[in-house]
Short mmCIF file of C-alpha atoms in Angstrom, two decimals:
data_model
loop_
_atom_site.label_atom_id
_atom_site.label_comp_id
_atom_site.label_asym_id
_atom_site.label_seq_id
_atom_site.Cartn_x
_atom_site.Cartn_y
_atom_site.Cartn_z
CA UNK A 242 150.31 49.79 103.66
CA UNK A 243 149.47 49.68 99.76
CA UNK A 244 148.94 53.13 98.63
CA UNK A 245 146.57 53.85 95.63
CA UNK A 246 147.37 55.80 92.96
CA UNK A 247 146.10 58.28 92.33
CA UNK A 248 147.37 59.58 96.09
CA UNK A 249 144.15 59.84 98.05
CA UNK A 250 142.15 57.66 95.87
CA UNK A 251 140.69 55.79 98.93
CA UNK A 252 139.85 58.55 100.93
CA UNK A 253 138.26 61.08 98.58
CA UNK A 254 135.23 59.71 96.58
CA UNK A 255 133.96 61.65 93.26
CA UNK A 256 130.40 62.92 93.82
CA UNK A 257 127.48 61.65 91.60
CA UNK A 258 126.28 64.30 89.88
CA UNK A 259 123.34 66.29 91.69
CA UNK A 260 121.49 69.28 90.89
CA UNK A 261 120.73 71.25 93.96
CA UNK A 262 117.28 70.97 95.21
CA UNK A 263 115.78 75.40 94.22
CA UNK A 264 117.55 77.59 96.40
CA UNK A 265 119.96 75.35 98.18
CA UNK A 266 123.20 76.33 97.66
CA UNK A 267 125.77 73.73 97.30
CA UNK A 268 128.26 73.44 100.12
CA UNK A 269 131.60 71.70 99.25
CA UNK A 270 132.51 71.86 103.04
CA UNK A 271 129.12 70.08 104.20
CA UNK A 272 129.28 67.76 101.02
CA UNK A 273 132.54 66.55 102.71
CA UNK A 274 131.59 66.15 106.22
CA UNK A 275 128.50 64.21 104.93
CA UNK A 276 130.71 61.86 103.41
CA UNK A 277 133.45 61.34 105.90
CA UNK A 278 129.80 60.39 108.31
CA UNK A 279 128.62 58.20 105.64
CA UNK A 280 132.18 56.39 105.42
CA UNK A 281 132.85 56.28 109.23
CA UNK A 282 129.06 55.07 110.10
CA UNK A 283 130.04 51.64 112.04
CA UNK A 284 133.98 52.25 112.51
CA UNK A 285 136.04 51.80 115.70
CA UNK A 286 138.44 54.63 116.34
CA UNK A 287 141.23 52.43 115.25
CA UNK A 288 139.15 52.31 111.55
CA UNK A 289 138.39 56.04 111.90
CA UNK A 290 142.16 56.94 112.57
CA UNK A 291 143.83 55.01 109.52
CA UNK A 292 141.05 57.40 107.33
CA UNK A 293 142.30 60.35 109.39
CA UNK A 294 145.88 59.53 108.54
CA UNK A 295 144.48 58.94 104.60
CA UNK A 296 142.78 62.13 104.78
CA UNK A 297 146.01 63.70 105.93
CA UNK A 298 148.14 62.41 103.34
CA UNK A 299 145.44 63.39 101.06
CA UNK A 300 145.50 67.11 102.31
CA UNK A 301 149.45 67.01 101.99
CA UNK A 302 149.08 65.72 98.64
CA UNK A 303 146.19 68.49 97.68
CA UNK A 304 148.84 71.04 98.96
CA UNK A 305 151.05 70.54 96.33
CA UNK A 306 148.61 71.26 94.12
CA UNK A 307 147.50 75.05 93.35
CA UNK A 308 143.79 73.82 91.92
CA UNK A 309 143.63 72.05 94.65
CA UNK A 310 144.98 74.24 97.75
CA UNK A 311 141.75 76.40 98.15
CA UNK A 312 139.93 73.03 98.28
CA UNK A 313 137.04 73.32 100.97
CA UNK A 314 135.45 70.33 100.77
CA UNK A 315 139.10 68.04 101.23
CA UNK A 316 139.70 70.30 104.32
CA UNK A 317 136.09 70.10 105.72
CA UNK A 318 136.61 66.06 105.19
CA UNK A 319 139.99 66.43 107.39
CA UNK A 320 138.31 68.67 110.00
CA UNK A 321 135.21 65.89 109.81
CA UNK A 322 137.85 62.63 110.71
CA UNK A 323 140.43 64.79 113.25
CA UNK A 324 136.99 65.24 114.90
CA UNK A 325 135.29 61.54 114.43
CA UNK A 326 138.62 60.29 115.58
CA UNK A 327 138.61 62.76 119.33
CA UNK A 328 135.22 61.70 119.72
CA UNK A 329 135.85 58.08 119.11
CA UNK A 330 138.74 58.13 121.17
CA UNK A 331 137.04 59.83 124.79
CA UNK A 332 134.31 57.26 124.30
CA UNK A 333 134.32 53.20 125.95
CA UNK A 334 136.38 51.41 124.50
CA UNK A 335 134.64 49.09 121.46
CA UNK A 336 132.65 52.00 120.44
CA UNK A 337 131.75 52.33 117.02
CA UNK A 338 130.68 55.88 115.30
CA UNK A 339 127.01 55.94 114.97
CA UNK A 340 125.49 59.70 113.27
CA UNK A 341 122.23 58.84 114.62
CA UNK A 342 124.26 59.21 118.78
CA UNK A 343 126.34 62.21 117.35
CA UNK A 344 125.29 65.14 119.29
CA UNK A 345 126.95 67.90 116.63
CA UNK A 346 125.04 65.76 113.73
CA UNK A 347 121.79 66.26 115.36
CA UNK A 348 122.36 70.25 116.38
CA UNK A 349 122.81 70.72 112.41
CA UNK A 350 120.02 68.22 111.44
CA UNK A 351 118.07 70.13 114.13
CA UNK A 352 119.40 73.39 112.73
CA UNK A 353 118.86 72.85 108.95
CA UNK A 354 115.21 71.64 109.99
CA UNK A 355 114.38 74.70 111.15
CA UNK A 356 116.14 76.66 108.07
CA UNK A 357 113.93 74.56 105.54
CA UNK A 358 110.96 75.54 108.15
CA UNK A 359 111.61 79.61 107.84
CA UNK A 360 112.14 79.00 104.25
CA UNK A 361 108.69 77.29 103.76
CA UNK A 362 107.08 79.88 105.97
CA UNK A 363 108.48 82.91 104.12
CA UNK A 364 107.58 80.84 100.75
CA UNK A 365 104.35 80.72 101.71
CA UNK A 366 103.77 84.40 102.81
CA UNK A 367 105.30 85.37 99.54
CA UNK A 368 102.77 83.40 97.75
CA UNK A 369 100.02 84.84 99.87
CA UNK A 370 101.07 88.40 99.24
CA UNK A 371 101.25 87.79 95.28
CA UNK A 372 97.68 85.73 95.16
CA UNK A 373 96.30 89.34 97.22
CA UNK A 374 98.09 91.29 95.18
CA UNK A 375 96.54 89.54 91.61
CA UNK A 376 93.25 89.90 93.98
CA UNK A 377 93.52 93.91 94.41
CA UNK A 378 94.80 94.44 90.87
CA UNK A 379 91.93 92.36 89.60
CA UNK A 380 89.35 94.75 91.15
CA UNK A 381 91.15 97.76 90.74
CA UNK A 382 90.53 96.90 86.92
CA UNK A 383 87.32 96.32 87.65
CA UNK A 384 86.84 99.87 89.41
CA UNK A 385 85.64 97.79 92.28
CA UNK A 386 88.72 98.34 94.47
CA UNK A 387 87.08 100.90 97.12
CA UNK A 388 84.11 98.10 97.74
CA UNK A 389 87.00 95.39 99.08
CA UNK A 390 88.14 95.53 102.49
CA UNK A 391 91.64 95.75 103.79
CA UNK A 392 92.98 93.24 105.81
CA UNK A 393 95.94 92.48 107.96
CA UNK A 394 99.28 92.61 106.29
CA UNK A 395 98.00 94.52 103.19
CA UNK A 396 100.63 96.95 103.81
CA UNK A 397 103.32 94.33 102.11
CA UNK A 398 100.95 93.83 99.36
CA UNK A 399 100.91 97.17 98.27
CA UNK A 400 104.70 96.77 98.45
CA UNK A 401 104.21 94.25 96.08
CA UNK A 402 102.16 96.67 94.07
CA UNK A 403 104.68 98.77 93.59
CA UNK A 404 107.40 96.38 93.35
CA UNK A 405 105.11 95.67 90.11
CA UNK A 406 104.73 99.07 88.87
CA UNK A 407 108.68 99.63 88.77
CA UNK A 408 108.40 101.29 91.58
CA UNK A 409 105.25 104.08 90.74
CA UNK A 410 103.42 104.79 93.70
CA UNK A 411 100.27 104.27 93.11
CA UNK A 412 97.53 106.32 94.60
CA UNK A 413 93.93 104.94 94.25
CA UNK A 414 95.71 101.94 96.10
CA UNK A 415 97.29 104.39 99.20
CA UNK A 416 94.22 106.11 99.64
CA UNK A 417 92.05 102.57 99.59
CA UNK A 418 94.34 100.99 101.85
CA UNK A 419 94.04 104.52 104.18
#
């Protein structure tokens, strides 16, 4: 077998450059098991363990190296084909890896659906509380604050209140919201 140089250049691929989507933290380790699923998509276990035996080399290689010994990503891809390769290998013979069948890729797709749907929920009580909170201010400038009603979940907003006055307590809003 023809090795590339350099060592690993066939299993490892440089990333295009991204820029994370706001607030999503970049995750070498996932980055790397995303590939390794991308590059196995279609492969027999035969295919899948010659990139296992790559990605091992690889990881040998990466040893050697202090930069690279602390190298999440190259060890998620590793942990991502050992893996691909035991799953390959306890299914029928001919079987090729497909993400779309793999139970663990749909637990995190499942998983990191429901994340983004929290997220989006709490983004959108946050933006609630705020647009009250400019709402109250407004008429408390206006002297008009006693008039206005209180409502459900006002309590936060006059968290936010104070969160805005550096943390001053302030007391027309207490005893209105009493």
């Amino acid at each position: 077998m023809t090795r590339m140089w350099p060592p690993g250049g066939g299993t490892r691929r440089p990333l295009a450059p991204r820029v994370a989507a706001s607030g999503e933290p970049v995750d070498p380790a996932r980055i790397g098991q995303r590939v390794v699923r991308r590059r196995a998509k279609g492969m027999d276990v035969s295919a899948v363990a010659a990139a296992l035996e790559e990605a091992r080399f690889d990881a040998r290689q990466d040893s050697r190296h202090e930069h690279l010994a602390d190298d999440d990503r190259g060890r998620a891809e590793l942990a991502e084909w050992e893996r691909l390769h035991q799953l390959l290998a306890a299914a029928a013979p001919g079987t090729v890896y497909d993400p779309d069948a793999d139970d663990v890729v749909q637990a995190e797709l499942a998983a990191e659906a429901a994340a983004a749907a929290t997220r989006e929920a709490e983004l959108r009580e946050a933006a609630r509380i705020a647009a009250r909170a400019d709402e109250l201010q407004a008429l408390r400038e206006l002297g008009t604050l006693e008039q206005a009603e209180p409502r459900e979940g006002d309590e936060a907003v006059r968290d936010e209140l104070t969160r805005r006055a550096g943390g001053y307590v302030q007391g027309d809003v207490d005893a209105w919201l009493a």
